[in-house]
Amino acid sequence: MKINTKYIIIIIFIISIISFDFNTNAIPNDIKLLKTLDFQDSRVKALRNDIRKSIIIIKSNKNPNLLPKLKFYKYKVKRNENFWEILTRTSQNIDTLASINSLASPKEIYPGKMIYIPNYRGIIYKDENTTQINTISKKFAVDAKYIYKLNKKNKKPGSYLFIPCAKFSNTERSLFLGVGFQFPLKKGRRTSKFGLRRDPFYKRIKFHNGIDLATPIGSKVFAARSGKVFFTGYKGGYGLLVILKHSHDYYSYYGHLSKIFTKKGDELKRGDIIALSGNTGRTTGPHLHFEVRKRKKPINPGILIR
């Protein structure tokens, strides 16, 4: 099937905007460009030195005034580069690159993607309720004086903070590394993938937010991860739908169901039966539509399931 390159360019552009939507509010305007990740490049050297220096100062409990100024670089991923190589060349760690760029998986790094790289290790934290810095300090086990140094003291609800040397929880890291979700069926044949495809009804190239798994009507559907039921009911093309909300702003969608066994607010464990598969909504045959989102951003479930 021949796909018009115009559609591909538009979709990639939209995805890149969505990727940066979450965290760019936390990034200053004076962003420097990295043209290469060569170890001999002056900016790469400066980046690596700042990271090393900041870690020593914070771990040794030294004066925060010795810290380098927080800077962000932007870098366009080159051909044959991947997430792990970028970590190595920039002295960064998993948590920092994933947090700053709102990545759900290492596989979201691809040639041509523009990413942000800070001269610190740490994570972005969204403060919903103007939480006291001291409380945030305890949460991440980072001395408050370093958080004060790198962020504005007067915060508003919904503001973003950069927490130096902070790390993901084990759960967050397991989700990022693709070991957090299980297959939602005992058996199911993948009939439609995530991403660009020709819509079976309108015959146009459209973006498919999940994967389709062919299975007989009445097959048991299992919670792919522990969480709380966020929605149950009929929803447009999804037909009968269940949405589960998981930790760290992940959501899983189970569409085209025939019967639902749970209700909004129920707490479920991974592997609990939530529904039976069906053929409701806009379908061409019995199957389960399975979708995962981080906040509002659709993620390829295929890179999250083990």
Coordinates of N, CA, C and O in Angstrom, one line a residue, residues 5 22 36 38 44 57 105 137 164 186 203 210 218 222 231 289:
T5 N 3.4 10.7 1.3 CA 4.4 11.2 2.2 C 3.9 12.5 3.0 O 4.4 12.8 4.1
F22 N 3.8 18.5 27.4 CA 3.8 18.4 28.8 C 4.9 19.1 29.5 O 4.7 19.8 30.5
T36 N 26.0 17.9 17.4 CA 26.6 16.6 17.4 C 26.7 16.1 18.9 O 26.6 17.0 19.8
D38 N 29.4 14.3 19.7 CA 30.8 13.9 19.7 C 31.4 14.3 21.0 O 31.2 15.4 21.5
V44 N 29.2 19.5 24.2 CA 29.1 18.2 24.8 C 30.0 18.1 26.0 O 29.6 17.6 27.1
I57 N 28.4 18.2 43.9 CA 28.0 19.2 44.9 C 26.8 18.8 45.7 O 26.7 18.9 46.9
S105 N 8.7 5.3 26.5 CA 9.5 4.1 26.1 C 10.8 4.6 25.4 O 10.8 5.6 24.8
S137 N 11.0 18.2 48.8 CA 12.4 17.7 49.1 C 12.4 16.4 49.7 O 13.2 15.5 49.4
P164 N 16.7 18.4 40.9 CA 18.0 17.9 40.5 C 18.3 16.6 41.3 O 18.0 16.4 42.5
K186 N -6.2 -13.9 26.8 CA -5.4 -15.1 26.9 C -4.9 -15.4 25.5 O -3.8 -15.9 25.3
K203 N -11.6 4.7 4.1 CA -10.6 4.4 3.1 C -9.5 5.6 3.0 O -8.9 5.8 2.0
G210 N -4.4 2.6 18.9 CA -4.2 1.4 19.7 C -3.8 0.3 18.7 O -3.4 0.5 17.6
G218 N -17.2 -12.8 23.4 CA -17.3 -13.5 24.7 C -16.0 -13.9 25.3 O -16.0 -14.5 26.4
F222 N -8.9 -9.0 30.4 CA -8.2 -8.8 31.7 C -7.6 -7.4 31.8 O -7.1 -6.8 30.8
F231 N -13.8 4.9 33.5 CA -15.0 5.0 32.7 C -15.5 3.7 32.3 O -14.7 2.8 32.0
H289 N -10.2 -3.7 20.9 CA -9.3 -2.5 20.6 C -8.7 -2.2 22.0 O -9.3 -1.9 23.0

